[in-house]
Amino acid sequence: MTGGDVMRKRVLFIANSLDNAFKFQQVLSELNVDISAGSTAQIKRFLGPGADSDLVVFEARSTALEYLEEVESLAENRGCALLVVTDETCVGQLRLPTNVPSDFVMSDAGHAECLARVRMLLGYQDNSGQSEIISIENMDINLATYQVSVGGEPVDFTYLEYALLAFLVQHPNRTFSRDTLLQNVWGFDYYGGSRTVDVHVRRIRAKIGPCLAQYLETVRGVGYLWNSK
């Protein structure tokens, strides 16, 4: 698991559909990246100065297709990689840059394919030799199967409970606001109240038990952290 002092890659994600926003939120949550995300309604801000990225993921479908040329120029001018998410009706109109790493993926592609393409464009090496299990006292978190066990017994987490726990554990000793947790765990277009994080934290603490729950600390007025010290 990486520390906060390691330079993190930056990903700019632009999509209008909730299905791809949710899918790529899951994909990017597995990587140590900083994410800026939104819809084409915010594209002028994304394309403006000071918005440098290592990778742009752009959903070129329906009316968003009209912005594709601008996004392609952005990638070429700033030297960042580009991944275009498209479908059968738009794939024939793609013109991927040739002087920067670029690729496309169909909108119905699975999680594993999307993750593989993102990793390749970010220049990540295959980490298959690294452990995909995080062990803390008697708790094991399996990052490959999305399962958690305590004392050898499986814990029945919902996906969002698992994702919240895994995110905090993979970024130990860092305090995250509720809004940041919503963006990284719930997804880019989550509009619910931030107090839903509190509800999920209470459920996680109850399920992992008091000994492990002490690691999941509340930072009053800010949010939460996983204190591994």
PDB file of C-alpha atoms in Angstrom:
ATOM      1  CA  MET A   1       0.000   0.000   0.000  1.00  0.00           C
ATOM      2  CA  THR A   2       1.370   3.372  -0.950  1.00  0.00           C
ATOM      3  CA  GLY A   3       2.196   6.262   1.301  1.00  0.00           C
ATOM      4  CA  GLY A   4       1.072   9.854   0.975  1.00  0.00           C
ATOM      5  CA  ASP A   5       4.581  10.978   0.004  1.00  0.00           C
ATOM      6  CA  VAL A   6       4.541   9.008  -3.277  1.00  0.00           C
ATOM      7  CA  MET A   7       3.745  11.106  -6.347  1.00  0.00           C
ATOM      8  CA  ARG A   8       0.227  10.226  -7.394  1.00  0.00           C
ATOM      9  CA  LYS A   9      -0.925  10.138 -10.990  1.00  0.00           C
ATOM     10  CA  ARG A  10      -3.695  12.533 -11.972  1.00  0.00           C
ATOM     11  CA  VAL A  11      -6.744  11.384 -13.907  1.00  0.00           C
ATOM     12  CA  LEU A  12      -9.327  13.661 -15.493  1.00  0.00           C
ATOM     13  CA  PHE A  13     -12.629  11.843 -16.004  1.00  0.00           C
ATOM     14  CA  ILE A  14     -15.412  13.367 -18.144  1.00  0.00           C
ATOM     15  CA  ALA A  15     -18.666  11.478 -18.593  1.00  0.00           C
ATOM     16  CA  ASN A  16     -22.374  12.211 -18.784  1.00  0.00           C
ATOM     17  CA  SER A  17     -23.798   8.776 -18.000  1.00  0.00           C
ATOM     18  CA  LEU A  18     -24.103   7.386 -14.496  1.00  0.00           C
ATOM     19  CA  ASP A  19     -23.321   3.838 -15.612  1.00  0.00           C
ATOM     20  CA  ASN A  20     -19.822   4.675 -16.828  1.00  0.00           C
ATOM     21  CA  ALA A  21     -19.236   7.111 -13.957  1.00  0.00           C
ATOM     22  CA  PHE A  22     -19.919   4.337 -11.468  1.00  0.00           C
ATOM     23  CA  LYS A  23     -17.886   1.745 -13.386  1.00  0.00           C
ATOM     24  CA  PHE A  24     -14.800   3.929 -13.701  1.00  0.00           C
ATOM     25  CA  GLN A  25     -15.129   5.108 -10.120  1.00  0.00           C
ATOM     26  CA  GLN A  26     -14.678   1.474  -9.133  1.00  0.00           C
ATOM     27  CA  VAL A  27     -11.790   1.051 -11.579  1.00  0.00           C
ATOM     28  CA  LEU A  28      -9.911   4.174 -10.475  1.00  0.00           C
ATOM     29  CA  SER A  29     -10.481   3.457  -6.787  1.00  0.00           C
ATOM     30  CA  GLU A  30      -8.135   0.476  -7.179  1.00  0.00           C
ATOM     31  CA  LEU A  31      -5.277   2.755  -8.235  1.00  0.00           C
ATOM     32  CA  ASN A  32      -3.287   5.341  -6.312  1.00  0.00           C
ATOM     33  CA  VAL A  33      -4.506   8.317  -8.347  1.00  0.00           C
ATOM     34  CA  ASP A  34      -5.988  11.755  -7.808  1.00  0.00           C
ATOM     35  CA  ILE A  35      -9.243  12.214  -9.703  1.00  0.00           C
ATOM     36  CA  SER A  36     -10.996  15.252 -11.142  1.00  0.00           C
ATOM     37  CA  ALA A  37     -14.378  14.314 -12.528  1.00  0.00           C
ATOM     38  CA  GLY A  38     -17.581  15.697 -13.927  1.00  0.00           C
ATOM     39  CA  SER A  39     -19.764  16.035 -16.985  1.00  0.00           C
ATOM     40  CA  THR A  40     -19.350  17.865 -20.304  1.00  0.00           C
ATOM     41  CA  ALA A  41     -21.237  20.776 -18.725  1.00  0.00           C
ATOM     42  CA  GLN A  42     -17.992  21.500 -16.866  1.00  0.00           C
ATOM     43  CA  ILE A  43     -15.698  20.900 -19.805  1.00  0.00           C
ATOM     44  CA  LYS A  44     -14.505  24.500 -20.113  1.00  0.00           C
ATOM     45  CA  ARG A  45     -13.122  24.284 -16.594  1.00  0.00           C
ATOM     46  CA  PHE A  46     -11.492  20.944 -17.366  1.00  0.00           C
ATOM     47  CA  LEU A  47      -9.907  22.278 -20.549  1.00  0.00           C
ATOM     48  CA  GLY A  48      -8.721  25.497 -18.920  1.00  0.00           C
ATOM     49  CA  PRO A  49      -5.215  26.315 -17.670  1.00  0.00           C
ATOM     50  CA  GLY A  50      -3.887  24.570 -14.589  1.00  0.00           C
ATOM     51  CA  ALA A  51      -5.795  21.359 -15.216  1.00  0.00           C
ATOM     52  CA  ASP A  52      -2.831  19.151 -16.076  1.00  0.00           C
ATOM     53  CA  SER A  53      -3.423  15.400 -15.979  1.00  0.00           C
ATOM     54  CA  ASP A  54      -1.541  12.195 -16.683  1.00  0.00           C
ATOM     55  CA  LEU A  55      -4.627  10.599 -18.223  1.00  0.00           C
ATOM     56  CA  VAL A  56      -7.922  11.873 -19.611  1.00  0.00           C
ATOM     57  CA  VAL A  57     -10.820   9.401 -19.667  1.00  0.00           C
ATOM     58  CA  PHE A  58     -13.542  10.818 -21.917  1.00  0.00           C
ATOM     59  CA  GLU A  59     -16.936   9.320 -22.659  1.00  0.00           C
ATOM     60  CA  ALA A  60     -17.542  10.117 -26.341  1.00  0.00           C
ATOM     61  CA  ARG A  61     -21.176   9.115 -26.688  1.00  0.00           C
ATOM     62  CA  SER A  62     -24.323  10.899 -27.840  1.00  0.00           C
ATOM     63  CA  THR A  63     -24.064  14.709 -27.606  1.00  0.00           C
ATOM     64  CA  ALA A  64     -20.668  14.509 -25.881  1.00  0.00           C
ATOM     65  CA  LEU A  65     -19.161  13.480 -29.216  1.00  0.00           C
ATOM     66  CA  GLU A  66     -19.041  17.136 -30.269  1.00  0.00           C
ATOM     67  CA  TYR A  67     -16.343  17.742 -27.649  1.00  0.00           C
ATOM     68  CA  LEU A  68     -14.108  14.897 -28.790  1.00  0.00           C
ATOM     69  CA  GLU A  69     -11.874  17.035 -31.000  1.00  0.00           C
ATOM     70  CA  GLU A  70     -11.238  19.462 -28.150  1.00  0.00           C
ATOM     71  CA  VAL A  71     -10.372  16.629 -25.788  1.00  0.00           C
ATOM     72  CA  GLU A  72      -8.044  15.044 -28.344  1.00  0.00           C
ATOM     73  CA  SER A  73      -6.277  18.400 -28.804  1.00  0.00           C
ATOM     74  CA  LEU A  74      -6.002  18.735 -25.024  1.00  0.00           C
ATOM     75  CA  ALA A  75      -4.256  15.376 -24.778  1.00  0.00           C
ATOM     76  CA  GLU A  76      -1.866  16.189 -27.608  1.00  0.00           C
ATOM     77  CA  ASN A  77      -1.026  19.701 -26.402  1.00  0.00           C
ATOM     78  CA  ARG A  78      -0.424  18.658 -22.793  1.00  0.00           C
ATOM     79  CA  GLY A  79       1.234  15.340 -23.548  1.00  0.00           C
ATOM     80  CA  CYS A  80      -1.178  13.284 -21.453  1.00  0.00           C
ATOM     81  CA  ALA A  81      -2.626   9.890 -22.257  1.00  0.00           C
ATOM     82  CA  LEU A  82      -6.193   9.552 -23.533  1.00  0.00           C
ATOM     83  CA  LEU A  83      -8.763   6.802 -23.079  1.00  0.00           C
ATOM     84  CA  VAL A  84     -11.985   7.259 -25.031  1.00  0.00           C
ATOM     85  CA  VAL A  85     -15.110   5.419 -23.892  1.00  0.00           C
ATOM     86  CA  THR A  86     -17.446   4.951 -26.846  1.00  0.00           C
ATOM     87  CA  ASP A  87     -20.076   2.698 -28.402  1.00  0.00           C
ATOM     88  CA  GLU A  88     -20.899   1.121 -31.742  1.00  0.00           C
ATOM     89  CA  THR A  89     -22.634   4.231 -33.078  1.00  0.00           C
ATOM     90  CA  CYS A  90     -19.635   6.516 -32.462  1.00  0.00           C
ATOM     91  CA  VAL A  91     -16.548   4.321 -32.776  1.00  0.00           C
ATOM     92  CA  GLY A  92     -16.189   5.069 -36.492  1.00  0.00           C
ATOM     93  CA  GLN A  93     -15.712   8.778 -35.753  1.00  0.00           C
ATOM     94  CA  LEU A  94     -12.726   8.377 -33.430  1.00  0.00           C
ATOM     95  CA  ARG A  95      -9.390   9.968 -34.306  1.00  0.00           C
ATOM     96  CA  LEU A  96      -6.996   9.029 -31.563  1.00  0.00           C
ATOM     97  CA  PRO A  97      -3.804  11.070 -31.116  1.00  0.00           C
ATOM     98  CA  THR A  98      -0.666   9.412 -32.452  1.00  0.00           C
ATOM     99  CA  ASN A  99       1.973  11.288 -30.449  1.00  0.00           C
ATOM    100  CA  VAL A 100       0.655  10.425 -26.965  1.00  0.00           C
ATOM    101  CA  PRO A 101      -0.487   7.097 -25.491  1.00  0.00           C
ATOM    102  CA  SER A 102      -4.129   6.618 -26.479  1.00  0.00           C
ATOM    103  CA  ASP A 103      -6.712   3.866 -26.608  1.00  0.00           C
ATOM    104  CA  PHE A 104     -10.456   3.349 -26.637  1.00  0.00           C
ATOM    105  CA  VAL A 105     -12.805   1.000 -24.852  1.00  0.00           C
ATOM    106  CA  MET A 106     -16.427   0.154 -25.554  1.00  0.00           C
ATOM    107  CA  SER A 107     -18.959   1.420 -23.030  1.00  0.00           C
ATOM    108  CA  ASP A 108     -20.105  -2.110 -22.220  1.00  0.00           C
ATOM    109  CA  ALA A 109     -16.574  -3.354 -21.447  1.00  0.00           C
ATOM    110  CA  GLY A 110     -16.106  -5.123 -18.145  1.00  0.00           C
ATOM    111  CA  HIS A 111     -14.247  -3.940 -15.055  1.00  0.00           C
ATOM    112  CA  ALA A 112     -11.103  -6.009 -15.753  1.00  0.00           C
ATOM    113  CA  GLU A 113     -10.707  -4.697 -19.316  1.00  0.00           C
ATOM    114  CA  CYS A 114     -11.185  -1.068 -18.262  1.00  0.00           C
ATOM    115  CA  LEU A 115      -8.683  -1.469 -15.420  1.00  0.00           C
ATOM    116  CA  ALA A 116      -6.114  -3.064 -17.742  1.00  0.00           C
ATOM    117  CA  ARG A 117      -6.392  -0.221 -20.277  1.00  0.00           C
ATOM    118  CA  VAL A 118      -6.152   2.480 -17.607  1.00  0.00           C
ATOM    119  CA  ARG A 119      -3.124   0.815 -16.013  1.00  0.00           C
ATOM    120  CA  MET A 120      -1.396   0.527 -19.389  1.00  0.00           C
ATOM    121  CA  LEU A 121      -1.988   4.187 -20.285  1.00  0.00           C
ATOM    122  CA  LEU A 122      -0.750   5.335 -16.863  1.00  0.00           C
ATOM    123  CA  GLY A 123       2.402   3.276 -17.318  1.00  0.00           C
ATOM    124  CA  TYR A 124       1.784   1.014 -14.358  1.00  0.00           C
ATOM    125  CA  GLN A 125       3.614  -2.269 -14.327  1.00  0.00           C
ATOM    126  CA  ASP A 126       1.897  -5.555 -13.600  1.00  0.00           C
ATOM    127  CA  ASN A 127       1.621  -5.908  -9.830  1.00  0.00           C
ATOM    128  CA  SER A 128       0.385  -9.469  -9.890  1.00  0.00           C
ATOM    129  CA  GLY A 129       3.351 -10.524  -7.798  1.00  0.00           C
ATOM    130  CA  GLN A 130       2.298  -8.236  -4.972  1.00  0.00           C
ATOM    131  CA  SER A 131      -0.016  -9.336  -2.228  1.00  0.00           C
ATOM    132  CA  GLU A 132      -3.666  -8.515  -2.771  1.00  0.00           C
ATOM    133  CA  ILE A 133      -4.513  -9.211   0.864  1.00  0.00           C
ATOM    134  CA  ILE A 134      -4.177  -6.591   3.597  1.00  0.00           C
ATOM    135  CA  SER A 135      -3.928  -8.062   7.091  1.00  0.00           C
ATOM    136  CA  ILE A 136      -4.562  -5.996  10.215  1.00  0.00           C
ATOM    137  CA  GLU A 137      -4.524  -7.981  13.454  1.00  0.00           C
ATOM    138  CA  ASN A 138      -7.078 -10.737  12.778  1.00  0.00           C
ATOM    139  CA  MET A 139      -8.758  -8.998   9.831  1.00  0.00           C
ATOM    140  CA  ASP A 140      -7.954  -9.829   6.196  1.00  0.00           C
ATOM    141  CA  ILE A 141      -9.115  -7.620   3.319  1.00  0.00           C
ATOM    142  CA  ASN A 142      -8.892  -9.352  -0.056  1.00  0.00           C
ATOM    143  CA  LEU A 143      -8.572  -6.643  -2.716  1.00  0.00           C
ATOM    144  CA  ALA A 144      -9.011  -9.156  -5.536  1.00  0.00           C
ATOM    145  CA  THR A 145     -12.284 -10.709  -4.358  1.00  0.00           C
ATOM    146  CA  TYR A 146     -13.709  -7.736  -2.386  1.00  0.00           C
ATOM    147  CA  GLN A 147     -14.071  -9.910   0.710  1.00  0.00           C
ATOM    148  CA  VAL A 148     -13.281  -9.260   4.357  1.00  0.00           C
ATOM    149  CA  SER A 149     -12.796 -11.790   7.117  1.00  0.00           C
ATOM    150  CA  VAL A 150     -12.268 -11.293  10.840  1.00  0.00           C
ATOM    151  CA  GLY A 151     -10.818 -14.152  12.852  1.00  0.00           C
ATOM    152  CA  GLY A 152     -11.134 -16.352   9.793  1.00  0.00           C
ATOM    153  CA  GLU A 153     -14.877 -15.751   9.519  1.00  0.00           C
ATOM    154  CA  PRO A 154     -16.284 -13.838   6.513  1.00  0.00           C
ATOM    155  CA  VAL A 155     -17.921 -10.492   7.240  1.00  0.00           C
ATOM    156  CA  ASP A 156     -21.097  -9.681   5.329  1.00  0.00           C
ATOM    157  CA  PHE A 157     -20.358  -6.212   3.951  1.00  0.00           C
ATOM    158  CA  THR A 158     -22.333  -4.369   1.306  1.00  0.00           C
ATOM    159  CA  TYR A 159     -20.174  -3.208  -1.603  1.00  0.00           C
ATOM    160  CA  LEU A 160     -20.116   0.397  -0.354  1.00  0.00           C
ATOM    161  CA  GLU A 161     -19.190  -0.673   3.174  1.00  0.00           C
ATOM    162  CA  TYR A 162     -16.347  -2.747   1.754  1.00  0.00           C
ATOM    163  CA  ALA A 163     -15.218   0.030  -0.586  1.00  0.00           C
ATOM    164  CA  LEU A 164     -15.175   2.613   2.215  1.00  0.00           C
ATOM    165  CA  LEU A 165     -13.175   0.348   4.521  1.00  0.00           C
ATOM    166  CA  ALA A 166     -10.730  -0.659   1.777  1.00  0.00           C
ATOM    167  CA  PHE A 167     -10.191   2.959   0.716  1.00  0.00           C
ATOM    168  CA  LEU A 168      -9.376   4.137   4.246  1.00  0.00           C
ATOM    169  CA  VAL A 169      -7.127   1.161   4.977  1.00  0.00           C
ATOM    170  CA  GLN A 170      -5.193   1.704   1.751  1.00  0.00           C
ATOM    171  CA  HIS A 171      -4.629   5.364   2.691  1.00  0.00           C
ATOM    172  CA  PRO A 172      -3.707   5.054   6.387  1.00  0.00           C
ATOM    173  CA  ASN A 173      -3.048   7.969   8.717  1.00  0.00           C
ATOM    174  CA  ARG A 174      -4.683  10.481   6.380  1.00  0.00           C
ATOM    175  CA  THR A 175      -7.865  12.319   7.278  1.00  0.00           C
ATOM    176  CA  PHE A 176     -10.537  12.470   4.581  1.00  0.00           C
ATOM    177  CA  SER A 177     -13.573  14.729   4.639  1.00  0.00           C
ATOM    178  CA  ARG A 178     -17.008  13.226   4.126  1.00  0.00           C
ATOM    179  CA  ASP A 179     -17.267  14.888   0.714  1.00  0.00           C
ATOM    180  CA  THR A 180     -13.923  13.418  -0.368  1.00  0.00           C
ATOM    181  CA  LEU A 181     -15.031   9.970   0.744  1.00  0.00           C
ATOM    182  CA  LEU A 182     -18.289  10.372  -1.168  1.00  0.00           C
ATOM    183  CA  GLN A 183     -16.396  11.229  -4.335  1.00  0.00           C
ATOM    184  CA  ASN A 184     -13.902   8.390  -4.014  1.00  0.00           C
ATOM    185  CA  VAL A 185     -16.241   5.667  -2.764  1.00  0.00           C
ATOM    186  CA  TRP A 186     -19.792   6.497  -3.797  1.00  0.00           C
ATOM    187  CA  GLY A 187     -18.926   7.921  -7.203  1.00  0.00           C
ATOM    188  CA  PHE A 188     -18.564  11.083  -9.180  1.00  0.00           C
ATOM    189  CA  ASP A 189     -22.250  12.008  -9.427  1.00  0.00           C
ATOM    190  CA  TYR A 190     -23.429  11.245  -5.910  1.00  0.00           C
ATOM    191  CA  TYR A 191     -25.819  13.948  -4.728  1.00  0.00           C
ATOM    192  CA  GLY A 192     -26.982  12.533  -1.404  1.00  0.00           C
ATOM    193  CA  GLY A 193     -26.182  14.021   1.976  1.00  0.00           C
ATOM    194  CA  SER A 194     -22.667  13.573   3.309  1.00  0.00           C
ATOM    195  CA  ARG A 195     -24.036  12.129   6.564  1.00  0.00           C
ATOM    196  CA  THR A 196     -24.548   8.833   4.756  1.00  0.00           C
ATOM    197  CA  VAL A 197     -20.814   8.341   5.363  1.00  0.00           C
ATOM    198  CA  ASP A 198     -21.468   8.400   9.120  1.00  0.00           C
ATOM    199  CA  VAL A 199     -24.077   5.666   8.755  1.00  0.00           C
ATOM    200  CA  HIS A 200     -21.683   3.422   6.814  1.00  0.00           C
ATOM    201  CA  VAL A 201     -18.861   4.035   9.298  1.00  0.00           C
ATOM    202  CA  ARG A 202     -21.114   2.956  12.168  1.00  0.00           C
ATOM    203  CA  ARG A 203     -22.036  -0.228  10.306  1.00  0.00           C
ATOM    204  CA  ILE A 204     -18.392  -1.010   9.525  1.00  0.00           C
ATOM    205  CA  ARG A 205     -17.369  -0.534  13.163  1.00  0.00           C
ATOM    206  CA  ALA A 206     -20.170  -2.791  14.348  1.00  0.00           C
ATOM    207  CA  LYS A 207     -19.259  -5.542  11.886  1.00  0.00           C
ATOM    208  CA  ILE A 208     -15.482  -5.607  12.477  1.00  0.00           C
ATOM    209  CA  GLY A 209     -15.794  -5.446  16.267  1.00  0.00           C
ATOM    210  CA  PRO A 210     -14.499  -3.049  18.939  1.00  0.00           C
ATOM    211  CA  CYS A 211     -10.819  -4.018  18.759  1.00  0.00           C
ATOM    212  CA  LEU A 212     -10.528  -3.234  15.054  1.00  0.00           C
ATOM    213  CA  ALA A 213     -13.038  -0.377  15.185  1.00  0.00           C
ATOM    214  CA  GLN A 214     -10.590   1.678  17.247  1.00  0.00           C
ATOM    215  CA  TYR A 215      -8.446   2.091  14.117  1.00  0.00           C
ATOM    216  CA  LEU A 216     -11.316   3.856  12.310  1.00  0.00           C
ATOM    217  CA  GLU A 217     -11.174   7.226  13.992  1.00  0.00           C
ATOM    218  CA  THR A 218     -13.515  10.194  13.778  1.00  0.00           C
ATOM    219  CA  VAL A 219     -11.771  13.535  13.300  1.00  0.00           C
ATOM    220  CA  ARG A 220     -14.239  16.006  14.730  1.00  0.00           C
ATOM    221  CA  GLY A 221     -15.342  18.654  12.271  1.00  0.00           C
ATOM    222  CA  VAL A 222     -13.442  17.040   9.390  1.00  0.00           C
ATOM    223  CA  GLY A 223     -14.137  13.390   8.653  1.00  0.00           C
ATOM    224  CA  TYR A 224     -12.440  10.036   9.185  1.00  0.00           C
ATOM    225  CA  LEU A 225      -9.089   8.296   9.051  1.00  0.00           C
ATOM    226  CA  TRP A 226      -7.666   4.816   9.480  1.00  0.00           C
ATOM    227  CA  ASN A 227      -5.007   5.213  12.176  1.00  0.00           C
ATOM    228  CA  SER A 228      -2.432   2.464  11.755  1.00  0.00           C
ATOM    229  CA  LYS A 229       0.113   4.018  14.145  1.00  0.00           C
TER     230      LYS A 229
END
